[in-house]
Amino acid sequence: MYEKIKETARFLKDIGIDKPEFGIVLGTGLGGIVKMIEIEKSIPYHDIPNFPVSTVTGHSGTLIYGELSGKKVVAMQGRFHYYEGWEMSEVTFPIRVMHMLGITKLMVSNACGGVNPDFKVGDIMIINDHINMMPEHPLRGENDERFGPRFVDMHEPYNRKMISLMKATAFDLKIEVKEGIYLALQGPTFETPAEYRMVKLMGADAVGMSTVPEVIVAKHMGMDCFGLSVITDLGIEGKIEEVSHEAVQVAAKSSEMTISRLVEAFIAKL
Ligand code: HPA
């Protein structure tokens, strides 16, 4: 795996991806942040050696390199989900590559269901912690010390300084943001009412099908992580309605401009 990652990073360096500082994983319907990037390179995943190629509609599958608010960034337009059938090593492969390119800060975004009764559809939530309920751990198996230690410290999964900076940014821009715990389930089914209740009882504020494997692998390599969720539907007693992938995309899209403004100002201050 190490050699494959090295080969992919070498390829990207050779085509001109030079000293990026910040990695971004764009979740469902949040691809709009790309419009804020002065793009220097846009590489379809299928042209990148060893890269998995994503299949879900709404995830286009392009690696973007460019400048966002004066910082060199690499953004994944389209991520790999465990429910698609990828191995955890494939889901997290691009994060390993980002690290090998020299990236030390990662921002992840996603669409998710809110179970906190204070939440409404369209809310933006800063992820301040997570609960990993995926059926497989991305660090299971032999540990490669070149990436990081066997037992990974998780006392600060989401970087506190970046959380404070985003809160200050939101305050300055007069944008309301929520904060909470993200719980990851494998999907691809959305939750039953009983499962939403379980998620809430477990102490989470939101539930989704991604993000946590990427953050765990980033923490393995000592990266600082920051995450934003858009609440696209509610798993709250009395407010549970039919959900579909399309409805999730529409709801995420409606918050896209707001998120883009937040991220642009946030990165400028980093
Ligand atoms: N549950 C899980 N994943 C999701 C949801 C949800 O309610 N909404 C968007 N992604």
Short mmCIF file of C-alpha atoms and ligand atoms in Angstrom, two decimals:
data_model
loop_
_atom_site.label_atom_id
_atom_site.label_comp_id
_atom_site.label_asym_id
_atom_site.label_seq_id
_atom_site.Cartn_x
_atom_site.Cartn_y
_atom_site.Cartn_z
CA MET A 1 0.00 0.00 0.00
CA TYR A 2 2.82 2.40 0.93
CA GLU A 3 4.44 1.95 -2.48
CA LYS A 4 1.11 2.53 -4.30
CA ILE A 5 0.51 5.74 -2.36
CA LYS A 6 4.05 6.86 -3.10
CA GLU A 7 3.55 6.17 -6.80
CA THR A 8 0.32 8.20 -6.88
CA ALA A 9 1.89 11.10 -4.98
CA ARG A 10 4.90 10.99 -7.33
CA PHE A 11 2.56 11.16 -10.36
CA LEU A 12 0.72 14.16 -8.91
CA LYS A 13 3.97 15.95 -8.03
CA ASP A 14 5.28 15.30 -11.54
CA ILE A 15 2.25 16.92 -13.15
CA GLY A 16 2.75 20.03 -11.03
CA ILE A 17 0.95 19.59 -7.72
CA ASP A 18 3.43 21.52 -5.65
CA LYS A 19 3.42 22.02 -1.87
CA PRO A 20 -0.32 22.06 -1.19
CA GLU A 21 -1.15 23.10 2.38
CA PHE A 22 -4.74 22.12 2.74
CA GLY A 23 -6.78 19.09 1.69
CA ILE A 24 -10.54 19.28 1.17
CA VAL A 25 -13.03 16.46 0.77
CA LEU A 26 -16.25 17.75 -0.77
CA GLY A 27 -19.37 15.88 0.26
CA THR A 28 -22.77 15.46 -1.40
CA GLY A 29 -23.96 18.66 -3.07
CA LEU A 30 -21.10 20.71 -1.63
CA GLY A 31 -18.99 20.79 -4.74
CA GLY A 32 -19.70 24.53 -5.05
CA ILE A 33 -16.58 25.32 -3.05
CA VAL A 34 -14.71 24.41 -6.21
CA LYS A 35 -16.03 27.61 -7.83
CA MET A 36 -14.03 29.56 -5.26
CA ILE A 37 -10.77 27.83 -6.23
CA GLU A 38 -8.49 29.32 -8.86
CA ILE A 39 -7.97 26.00 -10.55
CA GLU A 40 -4.50 25.12 -11.81
CA LYS A 41 -5.09 21.42 -12.39
CA SER A 42 -8.23 19.35 -12.65
CA ILE A 43 -7.55 15.64 -12.92
CA PRO A 44 -10.28 13.02 -13.36
CA TYR A 45 -9.81 10.18 -10.89
CA HIS A 46 -9.60 7.67 -13.72
CA ASP A 47 -6.43 9.39 -14.95
CA ILE A 48 -4.70 9.06 -11.58
CA PRO A 49 -2.75 5.84 -11.05
CA ASN A 50 -4.16 3.61 -8.25
CA PHE A 51 -7.10 5.96 -7.56
CA PRO A 52 -10.49 4.34 -7.05
CA VAL A 53 -13.24 5.73 -9.29
CA SER A 54 -16.49 6.76 -7.63
CA THR A 55 -19.89 5.69 -8.90
CA VAL A 56 -22.68 7.49 -6.99
CA THR A 57 -24.58 10.17 -8.87
CA GLY A 58 -23.70 13.61 -7.62
CA HIS A 59 -20.08 12.62 -6.98
CA SER A 60 -18.15 13.52 -10.08
CA GLY A 61 -14.71 12.21 -9.26
CA THR A 62 -12.11 14.91 -9.98
CA LEU A 63 -9.05 15.96 -8.07
CA ILE A 64 -8.65 19.73 -8.09
CA TYR A 65 -5.43 21.62 -7.37
CA GLY A 66 -5.35 25.37 -7.09
CA GLU A 67 -5.47 28.39 -4.87
CA LEU A 68 -8.25 29.14 -2.42
CA SER A 69 -7.98 32.42 -0.50
CA GLY A 70 -4.26 32.53 -1.20
CA LYS A 71 -3.57 28.95 -0.04
CA LYS A 72 -2.63 26.01 -2.22
CA VAL A 73 -5.30 23.35 -1.83
CA VAL A 74 -6.08 19.90 -3.15
CA ALA A 75 -9.80 19.21 -3.26
CA MET A 76 -11.53 15.90 -3.86
CA GLN A 77 -14.69 16.45 -5.84
CA GLY A 78 -16.30 13.12 -5.06
CA ARG A 79 -15.36 10.72 -2.29
CA PHE A 80 -15.40 6.96 -1.84
CA HIS A 81 -18.02 5.46 0.43
CA TYR A 82 -17.75 2.14 2.22
CA TYR A 83 -21.32 1.27 1.14
CA GLU A 84 -20.23 1.39 -2.50
CA GLY A 85 -18.19 -1.71 -1.81
CA TRP A 86 -14.75 -0.12 -1.48
CA GLU A 87 -12.33 -1.48 1.07
CA MET A 88 -11.53 0.92 3.90
CA SER A 89 -8.00 1.19 2.44
CA GLU A 90 -9.57 2.46 -0.80
CA VAL A 91 -12.01 4.83 0.96
CA THR A 92 -9.05 6.47 2.70
CA PHE A 93 -6.44 6.13 -0.07
CA PRO A 94 -6.67 9.78 -1.22
CA ILE A 95 -6.11 11.01 2.35
CA ARG A 96 -2.85 9.04 2.51
CA VAL A 97 -1.87 10.54 -0.84
CA MET A 98 -2.68 14.06 0.39
CA HIS A 99 -0.43 13.49 3.38
CA MET A 100 2.38 12.27 1.16
CA LEU A 101 2.01 15.45 -0.89
CA GLY A 102 2.82 17.34 2.30
CA ILE A 103 -0.69 18.32 3.38
CA THR A 104 -1.05 18.71 7.15
CA LYS A 105 -4.58 20.10 7.39
CA LEU A 106 -7.73 18.36 6.19
CA MET A 107 -11.23 19.69 5.82
CA VAL A 108 -14.08 17.26 5.28
CA SER A 109 -17.68 18.03 4.47
CA ASN A 110 -20.81 15.96 4.23
CA ALA A 111 -24.58 15.91 4.13
CA CYS A 112 -26.22 14.22 7.08
CA GLY A 113 -29.39 13.68 9.05
CA GLY A 114 -29.94 15.79 12.17
CA VAL A 115 -31.16 14.17 15.39
CA ASN A 116 -30.66 17.18 17.66
CA PRO A 117 -34.10 18.77 18.22
CA ASP A 118 -32.57 22.26 17.82
CA PHE A 119 -31.56 21.48 14.24
CA LYS A 120 -33.45 22.27 11.06
CA VAL A 121 -32.95 21.36 7.42
CA GLY A 122 -30.24 23.50 5.85
CA ASP A 123 -28.34 24.07 9.11
CA ILE A 124 -24.56 24.00 8.94
CA MET A 125 -22.90 22.04 11.75
CA ILE A 126 -19.25 22.23 12.75
CA ILE A 127 -18.26 18.67 13.67
CA ASN A 128 -16.63 18.80 17.09
CA ASP A 129 -16.38 15.05 17.68
CA HIS A 130 -17.48 11.79 16.15
CA ILE A 131 -18.67 8.30 17.03
CA ASN A 132 -17.39 5.56 14.78
CA MET A 133 -20.12 2.96 14.22
CA MET A 134 -18.83 1.77 10.84
CA PRO A 135 -18.62 -2.03 10.70
CA GLU A 136 -14.91 -1.99 9.89
CA HIS A 137 -12.07 0.12 11.21
CA PRO A 138 -9.80 1.71 8.60
CA LEU A 139 -6.71 0.94 10.71
CA ARG A 140 -7.55 -2.74 11.25
CA GLY A 141 -4.70 -5.03 10.27
CA GLU A 142 -0.94 -4.72 10.27
CA ASN A 143 0.19 -1.19 11.10
CA ASP A 144 2.62 0.58 8.80
CA GLU A 145 4.75 2.69 11.14
CA ARG A 146 5.76 4.91 8.22
CA PHE A 147 2.25 6.35 8.38
CA GLY A 148 1.75 6.47 12.13
CA PRO A 149 1.51 4.50 15.38
CA ARG A 150 -0.49 1.33 16.05
CA PHE A 151 -2.61 3.00 18.73
CA VAL A 152 -3.77 6.41 17.64
CA ASP A 153 -4.59 9.20 20.05
CA MET A 154 -8.07 10.61 19.37
CA HIS A 155 -8.41 13.12 22.20
CA GLU A 156 -8.80 15.97 19.72
CA PRO A 157 -10.23 14.43 16.53
CA TYR A 158 -11.31 17.83 15.22
CA ASN A 159 -8.79 20.62 15.72
CA ARG A 160 -9.98 23.03 18.39
CA LYS A 161 -8.18 26.02 16.92
CA MET A 162 -9.84 25.48 13.56
CA ILE A 163 -13.23 25.09 15.28
CA SER A 164 -12.74 28.41 17.10
CA LEU A 165 -11.58 30.07 13.91
CA MET A 166 -14.66 28.87 12.02
CA LYS A 167 -16.96 30.08 14.81
CA ALA A 168 -15.30 33.50 14.69
CA THR A 169 -15.58 33.53 10.89
CA ALA A 170 -19.28 32.66 11.04
CA PHE A 171 -19.86 35.37 13.64
CA ASP A 172 -18.11 37.97 11.45
CA LEU A 173 -20.15 36.94 8.41
CA LYS A 174 -23.36 36.82 10.50
CA ILE A 175 -23.94 33.22 9.48
CA GLU A 176 -25.51 30.93 12.06
CA VAL A 177 -23.62 27.69 12.61
CA LYS A 178 -24.40 24.78 14.88
CA GLU A 179 -21.88 22.49 16.48
CA GLY A 180 -22.16 18.81 17.25
CA ILE A 181 -21.17 15.16 17.18
CA TYR A 182 -21.33 13.17 13.95
CA LEU A 183 -22.06 9.45 14.09
CA ALA A 184 -21.10 7.29 11.12
CA LEU A 185 -23.14 4.30 10.01
CA GLN A 186 -22.37 2.26 6.91
CA GLY A 187 -25.61 2.90 5.01
CA PRO A 188 -26.72 2.83 2.26
CA THR A 189 -30.16 2.79 3.87
CA PHE A 190 -31.21 5.94 5.64
CA GLU A 191 -32.13 5.31 9.27
CA THR A 192 -35.39 3.88 10.55
CA PRO A 193 -37.13 5.96 13.24
CA ALA A 194 -35.77 3.52 15.85
CA GLU A 195 -32.25 3.90 14.48
CA TYR A 196 -32.46 7.71 14.58
CA ARG A 197 -33.56 7.35 18.22
CA MET A 198 -30.56 5.09 18.88
CA VAL A 199 -28.21 7.66 17.29
CA LYS A 200 -29.60 10.35 19.57
CA LEU A 201 -29.39 8.09 22.65
CA MET A 202 -25.77 7.38 21.81
CA GLY A 203 -25.10 11.07 22.21
CA ALA A 204 -24.75 12.22 18.61
CA ASP A 205 -26.31 15.25 16.94
CA ALA A 206 -26.15 14.01 13.37
CA VAL A 207 -25.77 10.80 11.39
CA GLY A 208 -24.21 10.06 8.03
CA MET A 209 -22.36 7.50 5.95
CA SER A 210 -18.91 9.00 5.48
CA THR A 211 -16.21 11.25 6.95
CA VAL A 212 -15.16 9.20 9.98
CA PRO A 213 -12.84 6.76 8.12
CA GLU A 214 -11.08 9.68 6.41
CA VAL A 215 -10.64 11.55 9.68
CA ILE A 216 -9.31 8.46 11.49
CA VAL A 217 -6.71 7.87 8.78
CA ALA A 218 -5.74 11.56 8.77
CA LYS A 219 -5.29 11.44 12.56
CA HIS A 220 -3.16 8.30 12.14
CA MET A 221 -0.76 10.45 10.13
CA GLY A 222 -0.90 13.36 12.57
CA MET A 223 -3.00 15.65 10.40
CA ASP A 224 -5.25 18.37 11.87
CA CYS A 225 -8.88 17.82 10.88
CA PHE A 226 -11.86 20.06 10.50
CA GLY A 227 -15.37 19.03 9.43
CA LEU A 228 -18.57 20.69 8.30
CA SER A 229 -21.94 18.98 7.88
CA VAL A 230 -25.09 20.20 6.22
CA ILE A 231 -28.25 18.93 7.85
CA THR A 232 -30.32 17.72 4.91
CA ASP A 233 -33.10 15.87 6.73
CA LEU A 234 -34.28 15.29 10.28
CA GLY A 235 -34.35 12.14 12.36
CA ILE A 236 -36.33 13.78 15.11
CA GLU A 237 -39.51 12.25 16.53
CA GLY A 238 -42.51 13.91 14.88
CA LYS A 239 -40.39 15.43 12.09
CA ILE A 240 -39.26 12.26 10.32
CA GLU A 241 -40.26 12.34 6.67
CA GLU A 242 -39.43 10.34 3.58
CA VAL A 243 -35.81 10.97 2.46
CA SER A 244 -34.16 10.33 -0.87
CA HIS A 245 -30.69 10.92 -2.27
CA GLU A 246 -32.22 13.59 -4.52
CA ALA A 247 -33.82 15.40 -1.57
CA VAL A 248 -30.49 15.27 0.27
CA GLN A 249 -28.72 16.79 -2.73
CA VAL A 250 -31.31 19.56 -3.08
CA ALA A 251 -31.07 20.43 0.63
CA ALA A 252 -27.25 20.38 0.54
CA LYS A 253 -27.24 22.53 -2.60
CA SER A 254 -29.37 25.18 -0.88
CA SER A 255 -26.63 25.68 1.73
CA GLU A 256 -23.82 25.54 -0.80
CA MET A 257 -23.33 29.31 -1.20
CA THR A 258 -23.31 29.89 2.55
CA ILE A 259 -20.78 27.09 3.13
CA SER A 260 -18.60 28.38 0.30
CA ARG A 261 -18.52 31.87 1.82
CA LEU A 262 -17.65 30.42 5.22
CA VAL A 263 -14.88 28.21 3.86
CA GLU A 264 -13.37 30.96 1.72
CA ALA A 265 -13.12 33.36 4.68
CA PHE A 266 -11.96 30.57 7.01
CA ILE A 267 -9.11 29.45 4.76
CA ALA A 268 -7.97 33.05 4.32
CA LYS A 269 -7.52 33.30 8.11
CA LEU A 270 -5.81 29.94 8.61
N1 HPA B 1 -28.75 9.44 7.43
C1 HPA B 1 -27.61 9.00 6.94
N2 HPA B 1 -26.95 9.61 6.00
C2 HPA B 1 -27.45 10.75 5.51
C3 HPA B 1 -28.64 11.26 5.98
C4 HPA B 1 -29.34 10.57 7.00
O1 HPA B 1 -30.42 10.97 7.47
N3 HPA B 1 -28.89 12.41 5.29
C5 HPA B 1 -27.85 12.57 4.44
N4 HPA B 1 -26.99 11.57 4.56
#
